[in-house]
PDB file of C-alpha atoms in Angstrom:
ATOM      1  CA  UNK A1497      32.207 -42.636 -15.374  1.00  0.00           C
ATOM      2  CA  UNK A1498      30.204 -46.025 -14.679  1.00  0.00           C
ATOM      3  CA  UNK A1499      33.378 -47.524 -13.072  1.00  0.00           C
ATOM      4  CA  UNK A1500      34.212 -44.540 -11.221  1.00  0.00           C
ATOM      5  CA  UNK A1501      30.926 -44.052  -9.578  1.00  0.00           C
ATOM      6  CA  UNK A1502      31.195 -47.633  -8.706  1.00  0.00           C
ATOM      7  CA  UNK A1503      34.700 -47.431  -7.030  1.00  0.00           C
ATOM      8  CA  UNK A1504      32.700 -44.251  -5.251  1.00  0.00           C
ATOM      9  CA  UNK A1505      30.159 -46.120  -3.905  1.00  0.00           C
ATOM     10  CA  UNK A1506      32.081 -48.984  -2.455  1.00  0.00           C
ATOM     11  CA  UNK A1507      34.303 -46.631  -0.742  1.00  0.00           C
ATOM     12  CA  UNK A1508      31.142 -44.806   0.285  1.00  0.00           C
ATOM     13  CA  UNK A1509      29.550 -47.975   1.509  1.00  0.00           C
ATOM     14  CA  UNK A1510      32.954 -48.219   3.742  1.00  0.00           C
ATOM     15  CA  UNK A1511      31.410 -45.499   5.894  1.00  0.00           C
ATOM     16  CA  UNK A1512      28.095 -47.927   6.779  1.00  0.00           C
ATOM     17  CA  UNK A1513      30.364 -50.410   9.347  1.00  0.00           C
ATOM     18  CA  UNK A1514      30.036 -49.314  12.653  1.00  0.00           C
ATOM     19  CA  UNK A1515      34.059 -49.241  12.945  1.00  0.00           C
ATOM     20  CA  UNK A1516      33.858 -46.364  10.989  1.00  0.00           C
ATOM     21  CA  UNK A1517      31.076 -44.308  12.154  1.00  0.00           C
ATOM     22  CA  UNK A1518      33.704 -40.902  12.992  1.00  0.00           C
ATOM     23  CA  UNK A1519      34.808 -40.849   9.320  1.00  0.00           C
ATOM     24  CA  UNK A1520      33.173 -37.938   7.546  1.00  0.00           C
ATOM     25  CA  UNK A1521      33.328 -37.621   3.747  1.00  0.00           C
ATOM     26  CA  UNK A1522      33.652 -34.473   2.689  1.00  0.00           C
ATOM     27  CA  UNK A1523      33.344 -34.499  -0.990  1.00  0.00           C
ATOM     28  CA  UNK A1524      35.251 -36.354  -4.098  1.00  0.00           C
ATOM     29  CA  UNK A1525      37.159 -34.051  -7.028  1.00  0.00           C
ATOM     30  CA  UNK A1526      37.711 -36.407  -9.929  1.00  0.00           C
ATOM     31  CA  UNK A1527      39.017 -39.291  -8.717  1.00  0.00           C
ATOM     32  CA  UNK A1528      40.162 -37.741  -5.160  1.00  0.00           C
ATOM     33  CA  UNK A1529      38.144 -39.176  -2.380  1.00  0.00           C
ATOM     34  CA  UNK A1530      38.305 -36.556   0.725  1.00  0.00           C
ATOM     35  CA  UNK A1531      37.627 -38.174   4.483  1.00  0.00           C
ATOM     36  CA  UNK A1532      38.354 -36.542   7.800  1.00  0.00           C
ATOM     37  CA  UNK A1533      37.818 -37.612  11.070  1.00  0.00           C
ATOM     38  CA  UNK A1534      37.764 -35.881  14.459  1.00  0.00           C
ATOM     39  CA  UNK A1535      35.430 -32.789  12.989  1.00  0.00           C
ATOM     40  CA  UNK A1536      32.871 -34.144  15.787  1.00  0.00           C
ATOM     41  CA  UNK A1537      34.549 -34.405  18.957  1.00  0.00           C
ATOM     42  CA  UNK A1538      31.868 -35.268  21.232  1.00  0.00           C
ATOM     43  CA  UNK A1539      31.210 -38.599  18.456  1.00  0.00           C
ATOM     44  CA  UNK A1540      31.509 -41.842  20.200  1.00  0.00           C
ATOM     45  CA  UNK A1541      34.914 -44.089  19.118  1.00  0.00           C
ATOM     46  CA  UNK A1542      34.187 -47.446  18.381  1.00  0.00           C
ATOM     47  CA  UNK A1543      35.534 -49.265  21.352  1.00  0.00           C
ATOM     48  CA  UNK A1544      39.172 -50.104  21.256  1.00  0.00           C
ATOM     49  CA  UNK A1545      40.456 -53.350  20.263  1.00  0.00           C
ATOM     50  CA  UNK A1546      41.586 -55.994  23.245  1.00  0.00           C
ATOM     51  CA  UNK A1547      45.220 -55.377  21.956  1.00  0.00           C
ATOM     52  CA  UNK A1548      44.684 -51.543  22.222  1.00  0.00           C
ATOM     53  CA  UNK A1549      42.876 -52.024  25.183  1.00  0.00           C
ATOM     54  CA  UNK A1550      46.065 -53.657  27.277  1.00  0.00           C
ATOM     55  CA  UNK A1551      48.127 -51.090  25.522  1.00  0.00           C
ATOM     56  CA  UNK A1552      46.153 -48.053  26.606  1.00  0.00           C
ATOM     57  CA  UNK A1553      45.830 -49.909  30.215  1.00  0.00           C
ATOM     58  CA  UNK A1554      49.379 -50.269  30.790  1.00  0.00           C
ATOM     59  CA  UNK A1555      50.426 -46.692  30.534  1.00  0.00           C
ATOM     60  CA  UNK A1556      47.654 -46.103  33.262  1.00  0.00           C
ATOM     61  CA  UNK A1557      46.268 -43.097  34.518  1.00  0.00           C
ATOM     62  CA  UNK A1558      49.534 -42.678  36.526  1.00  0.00           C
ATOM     63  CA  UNK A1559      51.426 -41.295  33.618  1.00  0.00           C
ATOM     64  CA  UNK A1560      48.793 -39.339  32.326  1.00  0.00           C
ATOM     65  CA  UNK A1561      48.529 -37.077  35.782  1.00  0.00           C
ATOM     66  CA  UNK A1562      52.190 -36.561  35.002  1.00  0.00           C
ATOM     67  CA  UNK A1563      51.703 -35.793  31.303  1.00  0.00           C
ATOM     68  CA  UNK A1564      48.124 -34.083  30.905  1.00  0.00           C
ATOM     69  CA  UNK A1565      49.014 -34.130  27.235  1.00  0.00           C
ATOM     70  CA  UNK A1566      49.184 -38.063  27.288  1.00  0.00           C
ATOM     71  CA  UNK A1567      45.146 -38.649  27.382  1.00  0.00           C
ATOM     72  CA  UNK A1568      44.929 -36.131  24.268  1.00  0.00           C
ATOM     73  CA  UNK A1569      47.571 -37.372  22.206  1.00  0.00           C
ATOM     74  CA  UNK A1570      46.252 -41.309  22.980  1.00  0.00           C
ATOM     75  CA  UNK A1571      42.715 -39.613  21.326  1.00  0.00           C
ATOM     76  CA  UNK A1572      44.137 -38.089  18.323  1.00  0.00           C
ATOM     77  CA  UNK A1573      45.923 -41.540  17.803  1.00  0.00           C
ATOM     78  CA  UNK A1574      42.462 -43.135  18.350  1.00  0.00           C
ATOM     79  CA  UNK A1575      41.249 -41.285  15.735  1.00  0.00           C
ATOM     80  CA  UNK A1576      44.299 -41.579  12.860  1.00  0.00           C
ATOM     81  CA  UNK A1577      44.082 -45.130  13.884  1.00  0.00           C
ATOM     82  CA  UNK A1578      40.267 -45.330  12.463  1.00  0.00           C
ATOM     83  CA  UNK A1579      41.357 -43.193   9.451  1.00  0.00           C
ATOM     84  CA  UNK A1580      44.338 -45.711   8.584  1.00  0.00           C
ATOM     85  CA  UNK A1581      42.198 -48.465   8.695  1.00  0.00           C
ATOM     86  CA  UNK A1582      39.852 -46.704   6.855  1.00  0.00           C
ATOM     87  CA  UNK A1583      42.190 -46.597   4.502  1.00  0.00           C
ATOM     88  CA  UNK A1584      43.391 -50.080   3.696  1.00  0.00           C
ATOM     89  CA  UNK A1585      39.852 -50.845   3.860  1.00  0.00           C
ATOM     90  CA  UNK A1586      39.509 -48.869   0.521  1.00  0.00           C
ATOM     91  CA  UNK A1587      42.665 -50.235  -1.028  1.00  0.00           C
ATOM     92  CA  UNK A1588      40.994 -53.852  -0.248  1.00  0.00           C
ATOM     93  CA  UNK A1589      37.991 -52.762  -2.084  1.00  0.00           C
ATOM     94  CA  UNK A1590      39.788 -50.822  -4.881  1.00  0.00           C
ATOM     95  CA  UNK A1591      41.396 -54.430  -5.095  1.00  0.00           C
ATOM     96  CA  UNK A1592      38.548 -56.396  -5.054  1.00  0.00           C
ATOM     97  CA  UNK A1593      37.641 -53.872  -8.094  1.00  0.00           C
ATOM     98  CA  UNK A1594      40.271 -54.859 -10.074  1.00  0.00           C
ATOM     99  CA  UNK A1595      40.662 -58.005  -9.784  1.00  0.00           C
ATOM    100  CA  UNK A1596      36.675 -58.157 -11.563  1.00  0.00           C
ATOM    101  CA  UNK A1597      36.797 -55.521 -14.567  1.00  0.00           C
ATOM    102  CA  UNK A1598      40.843 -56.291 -15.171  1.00  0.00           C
ATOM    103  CA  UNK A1599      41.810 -53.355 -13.888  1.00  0.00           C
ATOM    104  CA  UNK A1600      44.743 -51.881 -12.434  1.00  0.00           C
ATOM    105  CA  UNK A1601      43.749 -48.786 -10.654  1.00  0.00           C
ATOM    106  CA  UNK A1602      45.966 -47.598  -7.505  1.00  0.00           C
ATOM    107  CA  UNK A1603      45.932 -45.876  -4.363  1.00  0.00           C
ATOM    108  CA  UNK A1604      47.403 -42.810  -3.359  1.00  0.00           C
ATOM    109  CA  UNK A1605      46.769 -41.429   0.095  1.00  0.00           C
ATOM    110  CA  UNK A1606      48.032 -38.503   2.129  1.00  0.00           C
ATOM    111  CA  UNK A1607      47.408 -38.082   5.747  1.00  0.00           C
ATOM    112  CA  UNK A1608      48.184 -35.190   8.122  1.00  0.00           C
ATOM    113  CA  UNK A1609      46.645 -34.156  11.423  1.00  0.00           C
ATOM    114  CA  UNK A1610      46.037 -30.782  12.609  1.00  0.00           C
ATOM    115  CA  UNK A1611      42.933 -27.970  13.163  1.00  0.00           C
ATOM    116  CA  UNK A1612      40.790 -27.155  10.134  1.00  0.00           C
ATOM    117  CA  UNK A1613      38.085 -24.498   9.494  1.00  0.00           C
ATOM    118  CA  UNK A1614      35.085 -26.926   8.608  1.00  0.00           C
ATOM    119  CA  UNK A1615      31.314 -24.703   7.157  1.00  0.00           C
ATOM    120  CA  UNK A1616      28.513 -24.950   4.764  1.00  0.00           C
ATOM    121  CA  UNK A1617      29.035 -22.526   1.568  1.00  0.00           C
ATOM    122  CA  UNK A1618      26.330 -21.756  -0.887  1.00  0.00           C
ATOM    123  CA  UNK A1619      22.973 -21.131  -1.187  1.00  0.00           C
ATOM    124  CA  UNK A1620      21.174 -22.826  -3.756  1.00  0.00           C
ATOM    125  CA  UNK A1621      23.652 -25.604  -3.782  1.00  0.00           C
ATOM    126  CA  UNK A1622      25.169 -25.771  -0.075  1.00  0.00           C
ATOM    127  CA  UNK A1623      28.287 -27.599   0.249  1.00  0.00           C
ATOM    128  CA  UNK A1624      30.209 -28.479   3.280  1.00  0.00           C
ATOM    129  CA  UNK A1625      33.757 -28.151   2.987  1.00  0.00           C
ATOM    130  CA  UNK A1626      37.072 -27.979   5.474  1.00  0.00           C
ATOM    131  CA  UNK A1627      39.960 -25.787   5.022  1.00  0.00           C
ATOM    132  CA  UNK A1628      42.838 -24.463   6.188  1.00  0.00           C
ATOM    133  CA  UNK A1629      47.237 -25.646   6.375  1.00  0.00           C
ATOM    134  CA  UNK A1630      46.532 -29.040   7.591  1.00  0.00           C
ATOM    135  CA  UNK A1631      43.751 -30.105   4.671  1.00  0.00           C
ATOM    136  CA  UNK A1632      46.676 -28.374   2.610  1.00  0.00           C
ATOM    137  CA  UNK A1633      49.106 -30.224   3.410  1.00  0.00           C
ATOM    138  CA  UNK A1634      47.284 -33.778   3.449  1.00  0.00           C
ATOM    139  CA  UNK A1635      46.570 -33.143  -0.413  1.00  0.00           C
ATOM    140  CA  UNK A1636      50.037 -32.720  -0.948  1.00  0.00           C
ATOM    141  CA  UNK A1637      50.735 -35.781   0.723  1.00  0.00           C
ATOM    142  CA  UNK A1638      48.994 -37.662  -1.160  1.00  0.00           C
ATOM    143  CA  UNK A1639      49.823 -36.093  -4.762  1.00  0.00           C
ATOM    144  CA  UNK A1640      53.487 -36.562  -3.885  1.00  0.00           C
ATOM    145  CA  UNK A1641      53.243 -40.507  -3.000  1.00  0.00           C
ATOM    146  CA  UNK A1642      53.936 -42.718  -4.967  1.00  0.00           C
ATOM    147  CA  UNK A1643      50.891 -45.189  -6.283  1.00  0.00           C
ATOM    148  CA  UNK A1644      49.800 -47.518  -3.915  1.00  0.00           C
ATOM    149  CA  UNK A1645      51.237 -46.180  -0.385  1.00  0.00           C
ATOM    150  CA  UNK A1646      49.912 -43.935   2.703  1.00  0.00           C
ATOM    151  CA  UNK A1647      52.195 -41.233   2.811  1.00  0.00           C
ATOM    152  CA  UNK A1648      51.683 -39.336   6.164  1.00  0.00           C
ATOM    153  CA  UNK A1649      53.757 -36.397   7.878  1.00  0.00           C
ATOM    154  CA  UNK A1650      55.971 -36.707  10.418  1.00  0.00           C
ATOM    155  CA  UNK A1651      53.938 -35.669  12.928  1.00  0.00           C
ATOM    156  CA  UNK A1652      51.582 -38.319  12.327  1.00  0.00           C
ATOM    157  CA  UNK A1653      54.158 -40.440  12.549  1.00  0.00           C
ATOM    158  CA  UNK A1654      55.450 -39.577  15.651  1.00  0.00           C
ATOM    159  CA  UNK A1655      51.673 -39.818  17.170  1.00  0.00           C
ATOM    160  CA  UNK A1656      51.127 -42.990  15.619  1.00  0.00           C
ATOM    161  CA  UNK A1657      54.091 -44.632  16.913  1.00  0.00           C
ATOM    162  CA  UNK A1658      54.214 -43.750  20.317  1.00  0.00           C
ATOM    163  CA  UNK A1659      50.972 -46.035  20.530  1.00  0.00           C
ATOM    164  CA  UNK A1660      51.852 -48.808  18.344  1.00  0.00           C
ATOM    165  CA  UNK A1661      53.390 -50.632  20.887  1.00  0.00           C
ATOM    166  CA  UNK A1662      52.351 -53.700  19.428  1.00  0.00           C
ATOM    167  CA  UNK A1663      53.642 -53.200  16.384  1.00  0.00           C
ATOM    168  CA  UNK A1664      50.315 -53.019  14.090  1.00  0.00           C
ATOM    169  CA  UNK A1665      51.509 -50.722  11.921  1.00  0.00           C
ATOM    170  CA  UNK A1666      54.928 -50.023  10.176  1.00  0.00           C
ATOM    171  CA  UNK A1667      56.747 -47.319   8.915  1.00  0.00           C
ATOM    172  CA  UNK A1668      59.274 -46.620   6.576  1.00  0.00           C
ATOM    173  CA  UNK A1669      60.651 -43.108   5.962  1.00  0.00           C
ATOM    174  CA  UNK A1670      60.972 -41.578   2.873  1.00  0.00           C
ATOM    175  CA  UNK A1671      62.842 -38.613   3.777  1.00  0.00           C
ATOM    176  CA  UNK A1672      63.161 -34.988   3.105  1.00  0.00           C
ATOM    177  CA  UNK A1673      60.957 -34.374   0.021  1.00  0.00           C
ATOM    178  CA  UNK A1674      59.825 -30.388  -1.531  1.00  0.00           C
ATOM    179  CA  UNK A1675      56.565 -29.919  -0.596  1.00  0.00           C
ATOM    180  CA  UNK A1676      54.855 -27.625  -2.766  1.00  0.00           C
ATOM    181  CA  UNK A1677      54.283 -24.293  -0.853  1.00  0.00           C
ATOM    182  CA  UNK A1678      55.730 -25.983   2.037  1.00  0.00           C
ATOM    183  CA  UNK A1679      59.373 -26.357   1.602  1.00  0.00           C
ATOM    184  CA  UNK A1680      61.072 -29.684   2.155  1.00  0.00           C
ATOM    185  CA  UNK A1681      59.443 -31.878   4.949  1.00  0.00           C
ATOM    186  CA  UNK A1682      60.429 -35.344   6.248  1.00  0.00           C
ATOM    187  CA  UNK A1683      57.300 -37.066   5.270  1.00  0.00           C
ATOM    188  CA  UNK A1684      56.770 -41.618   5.638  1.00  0.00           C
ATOM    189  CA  UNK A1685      55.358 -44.088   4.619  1.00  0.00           C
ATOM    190  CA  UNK A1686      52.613 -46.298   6.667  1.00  0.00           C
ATOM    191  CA  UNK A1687      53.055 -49.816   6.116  1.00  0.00           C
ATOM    192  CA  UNK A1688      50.664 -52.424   7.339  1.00  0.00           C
TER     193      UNK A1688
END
């Protein structure tokens, strides 16, 4: 419990750098650490890096007036973009971890994007919670990786990649695989 509370807190103390400000935990179940980001939508982004910043530039607000969709999608990849590196920020500390107690404890995450149903429950012990398909589905992603990667959907993908024009992340897919309640969806794997 001691080491667990500790691997807790460092991923907690994650949340304190300012490049991380529009992560939200939501709560931890055993050993599964539950994050969102975009619940807020009026919260501030941390500005974009200079890289992101020529990238976002060059498709100009030309394109967008011809794709209205264009500004909205470049947001939501904002966002996932925060959560992924998020992510390997907790891997580097899970690391960190083991390499001082001789451990080898790994990473699973799962990553979709979608609406949720977000609310306080309770009344003598509140607790806020989300809900719905997509928090569904991102716990499936990540009990069906394998240890150690970022499995995400394919829609992530596809958001993710149309703005990774300079290649910052990569992607490998992993194919068709039975989704529990879901069927068989083409999910990947986010390389970095």
């Amino acid at each position: 419990m001691r080491l667990l509370n500790e691997i807790i807190c460092d991923f907690d103390s994650i949340l304190d750098d300012e490049r991380f400000k529009a992560v939200d935990k939501i709560k931890t179940i055993g050993s599964t650490y539950m994050a969102a980001i975009g619940l807020y939508p009026n919260q501030e982004l941390p500005p974009l890096s200079p890289e992101s910043s020529r990238q976002a530039s060059s498709t100009g607000p030309t394109n967008e007036n011809c794709d209205p969709d264009l500004s909205v999608r470049r947001e939501v990849a904002r966002y996932l973009l925060i959560l992924v590196r998020f992510t390997i920020e907790m891997k580097a500390r899970l690391q960190d971890i083991n390499e001082h107690s001789y451990n080898y404890f790994k990473l699973r995450v799962g990553i979709n994007v979608g609406p949720v149903t977000a609310g306080v429950i309770g009344a003598s012990k509140p607790l806020y919670d989300i809900w719905g398909n997509t928090v569904n589905v991102a716990s499936r992603m990540e009990s069906t990786a394998e240890a150690n990667k970022i499995q995400i959907t394919e829609e992530v993908y596809q958001i993710l990649n149309e703005f990774n024009q300079n290649q910052e992340l990569k992607f490998t897919c992993r194919g068709s695989i039975n989704v529990k309640g879901k069927g068989f969806m083409t999910t990947y794997y986010l390389d970095y």
